[in-house]
CSV table of C-alpha atoms in Angstrom, one decimal:
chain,number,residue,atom,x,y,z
R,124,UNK,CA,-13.8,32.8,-37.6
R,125,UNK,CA,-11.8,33.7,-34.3
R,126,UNK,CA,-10.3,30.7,-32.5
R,127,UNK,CA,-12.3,29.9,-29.2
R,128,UNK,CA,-9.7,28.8,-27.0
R,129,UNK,CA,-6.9,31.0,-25.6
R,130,UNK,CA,-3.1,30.2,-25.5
R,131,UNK,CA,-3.3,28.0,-23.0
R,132,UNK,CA,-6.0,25.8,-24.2
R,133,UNK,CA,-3.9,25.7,-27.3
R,134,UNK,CA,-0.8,24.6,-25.9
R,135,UNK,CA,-2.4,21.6,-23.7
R,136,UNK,CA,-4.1,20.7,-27.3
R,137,UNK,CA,-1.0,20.5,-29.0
R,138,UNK,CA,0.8,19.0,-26.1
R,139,UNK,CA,-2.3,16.2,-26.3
R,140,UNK,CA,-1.0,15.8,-29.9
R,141,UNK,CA,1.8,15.0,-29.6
R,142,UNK,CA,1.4,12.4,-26.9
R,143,UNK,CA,-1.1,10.7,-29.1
R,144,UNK,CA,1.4,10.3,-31.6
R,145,UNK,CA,4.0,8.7,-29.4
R,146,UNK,CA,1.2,6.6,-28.0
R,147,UNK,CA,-1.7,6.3,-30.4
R,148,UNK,CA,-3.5,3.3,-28.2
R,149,UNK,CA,-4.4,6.3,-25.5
R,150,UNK,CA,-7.2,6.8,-28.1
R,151,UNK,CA,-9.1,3.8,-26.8
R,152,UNK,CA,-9.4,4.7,-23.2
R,153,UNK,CA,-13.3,4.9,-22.4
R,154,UNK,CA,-12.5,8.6,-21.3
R,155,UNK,CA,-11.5,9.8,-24.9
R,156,UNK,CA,-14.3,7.6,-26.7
R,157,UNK,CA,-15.8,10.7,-27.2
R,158,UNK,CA,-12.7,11.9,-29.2
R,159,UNK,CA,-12.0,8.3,-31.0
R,160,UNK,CA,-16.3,8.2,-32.2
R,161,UNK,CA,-15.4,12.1,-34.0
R,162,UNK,CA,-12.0,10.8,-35.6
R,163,UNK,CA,-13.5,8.2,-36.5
R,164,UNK,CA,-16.6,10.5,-38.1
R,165,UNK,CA,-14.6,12.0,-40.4
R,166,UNK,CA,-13.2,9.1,-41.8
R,167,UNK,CA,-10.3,8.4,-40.1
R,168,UNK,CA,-8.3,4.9,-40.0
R,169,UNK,CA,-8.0,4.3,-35.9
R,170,UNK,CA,-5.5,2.2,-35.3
R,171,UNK,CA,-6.5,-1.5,-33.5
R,172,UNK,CA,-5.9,-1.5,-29.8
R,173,UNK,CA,-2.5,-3.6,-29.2
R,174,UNK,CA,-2.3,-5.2,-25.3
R,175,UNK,CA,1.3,-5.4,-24.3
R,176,UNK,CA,1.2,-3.6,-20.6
R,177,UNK,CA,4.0,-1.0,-22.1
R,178,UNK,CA,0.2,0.9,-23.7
R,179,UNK,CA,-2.1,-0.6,-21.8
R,180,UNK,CA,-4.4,2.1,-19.8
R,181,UNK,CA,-6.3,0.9,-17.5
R,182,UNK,CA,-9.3,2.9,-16.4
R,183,UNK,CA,-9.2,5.7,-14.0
R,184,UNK,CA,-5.7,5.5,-14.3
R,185,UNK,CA,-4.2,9.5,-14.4
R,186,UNK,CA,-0.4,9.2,-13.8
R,187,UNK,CA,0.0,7.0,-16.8
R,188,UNK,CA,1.1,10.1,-18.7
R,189,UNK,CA,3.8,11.0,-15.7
R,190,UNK,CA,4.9,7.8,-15.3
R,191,UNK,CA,5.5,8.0,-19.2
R,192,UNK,CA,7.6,11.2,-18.5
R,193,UNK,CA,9.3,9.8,-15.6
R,194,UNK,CA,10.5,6.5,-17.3
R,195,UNK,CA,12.5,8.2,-20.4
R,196,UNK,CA,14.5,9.3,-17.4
R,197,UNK,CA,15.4,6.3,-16.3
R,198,UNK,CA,18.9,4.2,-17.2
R,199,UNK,CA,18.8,1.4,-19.9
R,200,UNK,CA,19.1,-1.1,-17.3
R,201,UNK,CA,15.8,-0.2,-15.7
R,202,UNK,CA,14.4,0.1,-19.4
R,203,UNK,CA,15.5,-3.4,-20.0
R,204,UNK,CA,14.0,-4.8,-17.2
R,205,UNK,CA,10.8,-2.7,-18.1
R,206,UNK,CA,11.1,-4.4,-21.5
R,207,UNK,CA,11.6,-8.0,-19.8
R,208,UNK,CA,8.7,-7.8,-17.4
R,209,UNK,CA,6.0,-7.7,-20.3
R,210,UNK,CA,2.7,-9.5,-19.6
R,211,UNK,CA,2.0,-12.5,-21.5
R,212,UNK,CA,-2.2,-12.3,-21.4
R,213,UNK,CA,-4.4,-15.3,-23.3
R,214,UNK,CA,-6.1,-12.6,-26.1
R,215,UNK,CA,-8.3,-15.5,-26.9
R,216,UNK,CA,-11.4,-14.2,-27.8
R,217,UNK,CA,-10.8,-10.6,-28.6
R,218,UNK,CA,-11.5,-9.4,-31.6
R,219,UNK,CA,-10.9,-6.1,-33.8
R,220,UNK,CA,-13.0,-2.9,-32.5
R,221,UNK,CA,-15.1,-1.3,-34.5
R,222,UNK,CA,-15.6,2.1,-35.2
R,223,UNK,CA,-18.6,3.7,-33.9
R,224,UNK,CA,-20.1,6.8,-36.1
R,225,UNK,CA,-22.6,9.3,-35.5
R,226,UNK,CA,-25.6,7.2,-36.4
R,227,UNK,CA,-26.1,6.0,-33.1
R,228,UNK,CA,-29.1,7.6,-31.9
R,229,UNK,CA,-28.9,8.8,-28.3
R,230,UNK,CA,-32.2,11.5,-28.5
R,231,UNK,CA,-32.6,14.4,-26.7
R,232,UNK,CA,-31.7,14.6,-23.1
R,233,UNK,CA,-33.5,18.2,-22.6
R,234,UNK,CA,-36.9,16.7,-23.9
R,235,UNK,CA,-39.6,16.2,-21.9
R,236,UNK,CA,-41.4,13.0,-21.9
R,237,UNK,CA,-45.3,12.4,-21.8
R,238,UNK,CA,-47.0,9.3,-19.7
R,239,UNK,CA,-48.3,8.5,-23.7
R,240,UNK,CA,-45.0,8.7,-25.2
R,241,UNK,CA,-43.5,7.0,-21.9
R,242,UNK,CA,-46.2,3.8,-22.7
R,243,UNK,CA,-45.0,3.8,-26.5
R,244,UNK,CA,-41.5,3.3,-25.6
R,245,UNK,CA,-42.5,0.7,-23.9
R,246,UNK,CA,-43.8,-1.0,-26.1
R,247,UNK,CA,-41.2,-0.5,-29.0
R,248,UNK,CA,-39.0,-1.9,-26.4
R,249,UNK,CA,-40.9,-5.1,-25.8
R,250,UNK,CA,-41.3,-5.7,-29.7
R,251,UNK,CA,-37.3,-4.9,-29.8
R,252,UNK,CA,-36.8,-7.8,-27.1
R,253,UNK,CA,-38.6,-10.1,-29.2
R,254,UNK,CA,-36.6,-9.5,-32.3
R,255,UNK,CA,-33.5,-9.6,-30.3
R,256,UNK,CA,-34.8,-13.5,-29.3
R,257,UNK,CA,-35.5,-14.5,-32.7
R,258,UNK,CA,-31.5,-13.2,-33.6
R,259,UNK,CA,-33.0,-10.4,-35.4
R,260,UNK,CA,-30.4,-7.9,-34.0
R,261,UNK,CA,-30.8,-5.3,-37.0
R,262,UNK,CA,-34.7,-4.9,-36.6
R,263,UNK,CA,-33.8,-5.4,-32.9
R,264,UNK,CA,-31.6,-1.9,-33.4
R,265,UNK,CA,-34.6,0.1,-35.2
R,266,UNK,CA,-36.9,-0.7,-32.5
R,267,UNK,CA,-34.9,0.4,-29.8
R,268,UNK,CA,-33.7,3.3,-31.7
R,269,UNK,CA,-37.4,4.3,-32.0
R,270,UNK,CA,-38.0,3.7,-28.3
R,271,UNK,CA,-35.0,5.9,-27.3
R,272,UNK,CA,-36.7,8.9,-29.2
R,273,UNK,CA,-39.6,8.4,-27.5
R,274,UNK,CA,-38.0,8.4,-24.2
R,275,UNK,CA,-34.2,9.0,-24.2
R,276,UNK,CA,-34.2,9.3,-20.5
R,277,UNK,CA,-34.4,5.6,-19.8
R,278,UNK,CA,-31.0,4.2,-19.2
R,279,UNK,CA,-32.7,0.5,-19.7
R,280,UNK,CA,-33.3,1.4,-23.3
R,281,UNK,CA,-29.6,2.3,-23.9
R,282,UNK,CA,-27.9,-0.7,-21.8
R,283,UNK,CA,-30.3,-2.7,-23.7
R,284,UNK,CA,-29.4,-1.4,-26.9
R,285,UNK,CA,-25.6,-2.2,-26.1
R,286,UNK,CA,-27.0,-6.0,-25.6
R,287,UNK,CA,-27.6,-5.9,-29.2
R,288,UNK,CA,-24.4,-4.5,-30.1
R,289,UNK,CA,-22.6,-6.7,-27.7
R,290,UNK,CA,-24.2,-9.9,-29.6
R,291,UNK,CA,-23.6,-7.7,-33.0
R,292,UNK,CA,-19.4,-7.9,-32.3
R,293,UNK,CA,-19.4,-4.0,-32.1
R,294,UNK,CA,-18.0,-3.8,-28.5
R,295,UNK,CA,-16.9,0.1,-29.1
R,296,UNK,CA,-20.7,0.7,-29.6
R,297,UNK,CA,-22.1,-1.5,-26.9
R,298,UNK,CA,-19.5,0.5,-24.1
R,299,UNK,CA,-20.9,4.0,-25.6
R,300,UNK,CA,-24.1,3.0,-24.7
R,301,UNK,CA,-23.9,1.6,-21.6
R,302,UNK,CA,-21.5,4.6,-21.0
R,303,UNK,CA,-24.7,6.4,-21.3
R,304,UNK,CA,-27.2,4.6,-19.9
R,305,UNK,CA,-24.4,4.6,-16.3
R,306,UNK,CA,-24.3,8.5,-16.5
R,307,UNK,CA,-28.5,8.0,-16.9
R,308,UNK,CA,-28.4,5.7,-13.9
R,309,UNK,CA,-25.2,5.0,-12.0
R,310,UNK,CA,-26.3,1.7,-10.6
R,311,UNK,CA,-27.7,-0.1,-13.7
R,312,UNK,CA,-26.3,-3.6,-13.5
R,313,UNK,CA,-27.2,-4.4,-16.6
R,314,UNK,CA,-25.3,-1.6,-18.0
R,315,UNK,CA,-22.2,-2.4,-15.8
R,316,UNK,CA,-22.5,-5.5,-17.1
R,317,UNK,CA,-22.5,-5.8,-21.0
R,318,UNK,CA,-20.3,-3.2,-21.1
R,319,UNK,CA,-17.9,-5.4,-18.6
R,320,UNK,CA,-18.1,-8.0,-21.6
R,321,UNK,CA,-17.8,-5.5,-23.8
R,322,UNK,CA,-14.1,-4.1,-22.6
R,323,UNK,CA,-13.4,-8.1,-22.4
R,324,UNK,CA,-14.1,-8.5,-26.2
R,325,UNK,CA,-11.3,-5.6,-26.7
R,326,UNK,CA,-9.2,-7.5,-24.6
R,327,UNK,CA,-9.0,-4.2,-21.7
R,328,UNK,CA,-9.4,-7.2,-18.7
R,329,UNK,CA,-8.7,-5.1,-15.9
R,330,UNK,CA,-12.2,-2.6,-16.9
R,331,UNK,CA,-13.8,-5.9,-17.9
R,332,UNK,CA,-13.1,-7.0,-14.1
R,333,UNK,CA,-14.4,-3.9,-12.8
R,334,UNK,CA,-17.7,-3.5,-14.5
R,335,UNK,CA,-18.4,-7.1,-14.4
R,336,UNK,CA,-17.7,-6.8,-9.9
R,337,UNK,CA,-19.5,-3.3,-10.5
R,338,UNK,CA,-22.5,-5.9,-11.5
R,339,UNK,CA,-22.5,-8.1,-9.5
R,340,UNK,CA,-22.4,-6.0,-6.2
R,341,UNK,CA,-25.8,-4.5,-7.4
R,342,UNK,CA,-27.4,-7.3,-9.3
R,343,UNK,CA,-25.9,-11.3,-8.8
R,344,UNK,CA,-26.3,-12.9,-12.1
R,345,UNK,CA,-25.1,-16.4,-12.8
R,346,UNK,CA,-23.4,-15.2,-16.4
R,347,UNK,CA,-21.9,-12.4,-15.2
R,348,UNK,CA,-20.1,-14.2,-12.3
R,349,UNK,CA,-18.7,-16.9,-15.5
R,350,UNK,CA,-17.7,-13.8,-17.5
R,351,UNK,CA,-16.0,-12.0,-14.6
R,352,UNK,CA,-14.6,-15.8,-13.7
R,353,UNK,CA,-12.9,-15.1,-17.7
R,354,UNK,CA,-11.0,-12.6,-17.4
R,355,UNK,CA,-9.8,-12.5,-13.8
R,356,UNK,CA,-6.8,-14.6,-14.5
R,357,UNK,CA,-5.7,-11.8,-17.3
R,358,UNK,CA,-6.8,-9.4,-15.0
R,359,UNK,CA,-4.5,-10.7,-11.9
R,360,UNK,CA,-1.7,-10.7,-13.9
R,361,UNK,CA,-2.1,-7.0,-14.9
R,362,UNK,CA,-2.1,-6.1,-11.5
R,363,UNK,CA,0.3,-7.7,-10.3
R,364,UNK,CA,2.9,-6.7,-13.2
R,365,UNK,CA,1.3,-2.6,-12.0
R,366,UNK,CA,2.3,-3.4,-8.6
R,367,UNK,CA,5.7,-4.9,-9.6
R,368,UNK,CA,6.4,-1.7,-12.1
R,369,UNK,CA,5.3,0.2,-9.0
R,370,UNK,CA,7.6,-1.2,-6.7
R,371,UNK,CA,10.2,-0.3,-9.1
R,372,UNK,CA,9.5,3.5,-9.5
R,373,UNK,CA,9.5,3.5,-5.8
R,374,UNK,CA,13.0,2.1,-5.4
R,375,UNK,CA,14.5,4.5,-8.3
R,376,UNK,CA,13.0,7.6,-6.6
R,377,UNK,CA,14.1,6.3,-2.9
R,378,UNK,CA,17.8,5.2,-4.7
R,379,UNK,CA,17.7,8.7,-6.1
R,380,UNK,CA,16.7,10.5,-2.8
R,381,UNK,CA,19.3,8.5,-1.2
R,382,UNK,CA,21.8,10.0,-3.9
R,383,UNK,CA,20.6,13.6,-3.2
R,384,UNK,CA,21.2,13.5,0.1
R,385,UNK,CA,24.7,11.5,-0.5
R,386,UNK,CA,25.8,14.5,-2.8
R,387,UNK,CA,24.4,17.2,-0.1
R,388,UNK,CA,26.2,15.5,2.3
R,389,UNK,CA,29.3,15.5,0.1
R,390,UNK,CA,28.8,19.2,-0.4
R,391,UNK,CA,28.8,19.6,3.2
R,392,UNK,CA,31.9,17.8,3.7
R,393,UNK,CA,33.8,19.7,1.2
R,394,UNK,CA,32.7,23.2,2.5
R,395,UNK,CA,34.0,22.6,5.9
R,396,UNK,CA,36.6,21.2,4.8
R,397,UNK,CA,37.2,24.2,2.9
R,398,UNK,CA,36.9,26.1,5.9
R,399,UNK,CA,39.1,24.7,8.1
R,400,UNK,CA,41.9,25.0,5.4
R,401,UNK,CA,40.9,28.3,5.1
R,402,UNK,CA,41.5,28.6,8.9
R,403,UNK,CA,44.7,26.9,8.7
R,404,UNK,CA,45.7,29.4,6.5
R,405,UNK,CA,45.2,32.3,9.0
R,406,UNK,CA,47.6,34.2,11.0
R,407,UNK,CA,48.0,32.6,14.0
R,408,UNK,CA,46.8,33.6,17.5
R,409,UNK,CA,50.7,34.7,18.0
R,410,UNK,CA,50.0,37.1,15.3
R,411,UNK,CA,47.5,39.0,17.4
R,412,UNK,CA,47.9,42.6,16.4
R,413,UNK,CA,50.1,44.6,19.4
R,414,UNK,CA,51.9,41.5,20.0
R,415,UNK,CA,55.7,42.4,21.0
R,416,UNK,CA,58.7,42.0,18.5
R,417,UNK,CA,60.3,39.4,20.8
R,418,UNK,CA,57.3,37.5,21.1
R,419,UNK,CA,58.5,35.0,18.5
R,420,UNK,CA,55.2,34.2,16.9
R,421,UNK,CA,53.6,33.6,20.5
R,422,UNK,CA,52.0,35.9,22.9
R,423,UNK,CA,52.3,39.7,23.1
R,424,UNK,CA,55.6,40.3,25.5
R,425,UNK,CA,55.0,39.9,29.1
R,426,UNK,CA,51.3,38.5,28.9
R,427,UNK,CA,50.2,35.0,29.6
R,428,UNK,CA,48.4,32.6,28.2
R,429,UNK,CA,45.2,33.0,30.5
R,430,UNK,CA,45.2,36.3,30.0
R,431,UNK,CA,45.5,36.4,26.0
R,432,UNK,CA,42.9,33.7,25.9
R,433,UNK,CA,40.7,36.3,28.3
R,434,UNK,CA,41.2,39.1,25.3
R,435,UNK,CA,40.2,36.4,22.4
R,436,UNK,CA,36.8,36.0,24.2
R,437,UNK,CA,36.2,39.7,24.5
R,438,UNK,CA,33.7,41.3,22.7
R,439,UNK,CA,34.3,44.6,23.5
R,440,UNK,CA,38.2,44.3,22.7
R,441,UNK,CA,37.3,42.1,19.3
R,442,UNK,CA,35.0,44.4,17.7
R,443,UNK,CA,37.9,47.4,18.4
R,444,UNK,CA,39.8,45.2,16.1
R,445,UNK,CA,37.4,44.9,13.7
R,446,UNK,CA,38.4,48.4,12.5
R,447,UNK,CA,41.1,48.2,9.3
R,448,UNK,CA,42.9,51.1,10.8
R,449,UNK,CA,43.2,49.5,14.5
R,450,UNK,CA,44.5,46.5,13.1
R,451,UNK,CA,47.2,47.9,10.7
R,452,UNK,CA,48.6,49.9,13.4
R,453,UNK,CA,49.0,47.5,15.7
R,454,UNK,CA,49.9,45.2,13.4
R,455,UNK,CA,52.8,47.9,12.1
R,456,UNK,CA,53.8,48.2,15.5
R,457,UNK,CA,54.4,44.3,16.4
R,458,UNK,CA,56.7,43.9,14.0
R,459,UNK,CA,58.4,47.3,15.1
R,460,UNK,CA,57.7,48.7,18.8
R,461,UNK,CA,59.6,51.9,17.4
R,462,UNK,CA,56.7,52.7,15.1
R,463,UNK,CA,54.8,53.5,18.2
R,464,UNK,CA,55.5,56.9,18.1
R,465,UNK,CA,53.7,57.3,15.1
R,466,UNK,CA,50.1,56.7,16.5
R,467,UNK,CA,50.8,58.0,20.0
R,468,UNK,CA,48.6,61.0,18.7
R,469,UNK,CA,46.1,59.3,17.1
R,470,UNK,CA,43.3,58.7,19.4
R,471,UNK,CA,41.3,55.9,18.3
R,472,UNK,CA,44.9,54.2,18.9
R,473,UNK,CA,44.9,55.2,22.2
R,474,UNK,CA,41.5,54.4,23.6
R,475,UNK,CA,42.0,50.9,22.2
R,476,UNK,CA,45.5,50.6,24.0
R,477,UNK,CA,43.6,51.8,27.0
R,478,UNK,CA,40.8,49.4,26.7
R,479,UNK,CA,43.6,46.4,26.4
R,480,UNK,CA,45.4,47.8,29.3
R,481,UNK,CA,42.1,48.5,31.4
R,482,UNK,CA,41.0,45.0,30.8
R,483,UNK,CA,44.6,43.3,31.8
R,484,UNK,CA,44.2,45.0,35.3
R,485,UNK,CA,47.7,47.1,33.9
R,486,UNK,CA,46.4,50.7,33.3
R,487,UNK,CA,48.1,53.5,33.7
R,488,UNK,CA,52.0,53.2,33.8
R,489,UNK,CA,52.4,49.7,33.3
R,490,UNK,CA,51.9,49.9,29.9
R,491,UNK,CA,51.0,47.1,27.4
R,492,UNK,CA,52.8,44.0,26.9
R,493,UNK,CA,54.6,44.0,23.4
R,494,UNK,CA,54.9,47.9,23.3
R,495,UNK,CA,58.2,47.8,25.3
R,496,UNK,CA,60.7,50.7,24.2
R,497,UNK,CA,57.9,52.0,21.7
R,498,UNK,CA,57.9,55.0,23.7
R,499,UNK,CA,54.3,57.8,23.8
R,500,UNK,CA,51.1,57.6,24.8
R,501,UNK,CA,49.2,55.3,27.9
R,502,UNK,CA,52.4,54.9,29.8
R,503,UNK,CA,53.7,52.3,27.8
R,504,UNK,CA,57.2,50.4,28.9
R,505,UNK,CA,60.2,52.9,27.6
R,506,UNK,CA,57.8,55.7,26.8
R,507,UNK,CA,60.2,58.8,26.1
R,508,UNK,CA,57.8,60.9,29.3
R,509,UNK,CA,59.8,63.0,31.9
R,510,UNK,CA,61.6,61.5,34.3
R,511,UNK,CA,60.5,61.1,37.9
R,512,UNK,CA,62.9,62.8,40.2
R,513,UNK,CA,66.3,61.2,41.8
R,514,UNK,CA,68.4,61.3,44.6
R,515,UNK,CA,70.9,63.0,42.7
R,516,UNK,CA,68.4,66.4,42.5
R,517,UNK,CA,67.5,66.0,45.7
R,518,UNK,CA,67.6,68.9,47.9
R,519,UNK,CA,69.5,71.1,45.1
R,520,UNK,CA,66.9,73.6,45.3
């Protein structure tokens, strides 16, 4: 036989698993009776339903598995005060569940009823009324059994089948009917109603509060409002504890945010403080390549401030720079203006001294600051050129 789910499907299963066997009470949430009533088909001992609010489940409630997850996260402090916040509920009254088994006839949805077989539900229904008045719930049972075969469509049969049950102590029975006869006819009072008592009987008061409002809303019924009246004090107090517990989560994941952004900010800190000791660590704006031997770890020789600070801001002049080679040689050359000689022929160091000289207004023969005595190329102070002539050679021709 090949397996009929894929990996997936698997995986959820056996993550399901093992959730119910950290937390075996999720088995009694109305959603899974459908899973509980086939355990419990093949025999197996269901644990009873215990009510402290750690495994309590109320109905419709989806995050309880998350909030599970998130909680195991959480500091022992927290869990202590978890532990200390417990609900103390007055249980007086519930009793054991029972275990429901394939017996209970639901007939066939897909059937389609006659007008005669419609009137002969009917009736079995009437006569199951009267035995249910004169306490005779199992003959009460076979009637209604019989009148749900007839006509399984009617969702009075079932919700008055879980009446019986209800009045039989077999609350897990009463709420699968009533389940039933709700998904038959979603605004069935009576329905809403026994199986309100019903979740009250297995001491689930917040449900039991539900269905029994649920009722009311459609139908106002004098014993419903004193059932609902029953467990609205338990009820309270299981709300109130939710909204305490959810208060709580709230104020670990807004401490936490707060954290994350602490740390970021921390992170932050440290990078630019990282930075600016990087920058510390720099060569200084003395150290700008070209700058003269005598310049003393200051500005290139015979150049002010204003107009250094001019060259810093250039674009043009700071992407020249950018080049390894530029940077070496002039680097090479302001610790030694002699070493000039040795790129005078080198072109790419000459356009560069003629951009720096073009853009200090000093082009030409004036050379550049800081290349004094380098002698070569550009005109630069002391180049080794040919002399202009004199007054001595004057006229000599």
């Amino acid at each position: 036989m090949n397996c009929p789910f894929n990996d997936e499907q698997l995986s959820q299963l056996k993550a399901f698993v093992e959730f119910c066997k950290g937390e075996p009470q999720i088995i009694h949430h109305p959603k899974l009776t459908f899973f509980k009533d086939y355990l419990a088909s093949l025999g197996v001992t269901i644990p009873a339903p215990t009510f402290g609010t750690k495994n309590f489940t109320p109905s419709g409630d989806t995050n309880t598995a998350n909030s599970n997850a998130e909680e195991k996260g959480h500091s022992s402090s927290d869990e202590e005060s978890t532990a200390e916040s417990d609900v103390e509920l007055d249980m007086e009254g519930v009793i054991e569940p029972d275990i429901v088994d394939n017996s209970q006839v639901m007939g066939d949805l897909e059937k389609e009823v006659t007008d005669e077989e419609r009137d002969q539900s009917d009736e079995k229904r009437s006569e199951a009324m009267r035995a249910f008045s004169e306490q005779q719930f199992d003959e009460a049972i076979k009637l209604y059994n019989e009148a749900i075969q007839l006509n399984p469509q009617s969702a009075l049969l079932f919700a008055k089948r879980g009446q019986v049950y209800l009045k039989m102590n077999k609350p897990n029975a009463c709420i699968k009917d009533c389940t039933h006869a709700l998904e038959l006819n979603c605004d069935s009072a009576a329905a809403y109603k026994f199986r309100g008592r019903a979740y009250r009987l297995l001491g689930k008061f917040e449900e039991a509060s539900h269905d029994l409002c649920e009722s009311l809303k459609i139908d106002y019924d004098d014993q419903t409002n004193e059932w609902l009246t029953e467990v609205k004090p338990n009820a309270e107090k299981l709300r109130q504890h939710k909204l305490s517990a959810q208060r709580k989560k709230e104020e670990r994941e807004h401490r936490e945010k707060l954290r994350r952004a602490r740390k970021a900010q921390e992170a932050r800190a440290r990078a630019a403080r990282a930075q600016a000791e990087a920058s510390a660590r720099a060569p200084p704006a003395g150290a700008f390549p070209g700058a003269g031997a005598g310049a003393g770890g200051g500005f290139p020789a015979g150049l002010n401030p204003q107009d250094f600070s001019n060259l810093l801001f250039d674009q043009e002049i700071m992407a020249a720079f950018q080049d390894p080679e530029v940077a070496l040689a002039f680097q090479d050359v302001s610790s030694n203006p002699a070493n000039f000689v040795k790129y005078q022929n080198n072109p790419k160091i000459a356009a560069v001294i003629e951009k720096l000289q073009s853009k200090l207004g000093k082009g030409g023969a004036g050379g550049f600051p800081g290349f004094g005595g380098a002698g070569g190329a550009g005109g630069a102070p002391g180049a080794g050129g040919p002399k202009g002539p004199t007054d001595d050679d004057f006229g000599l021709d």
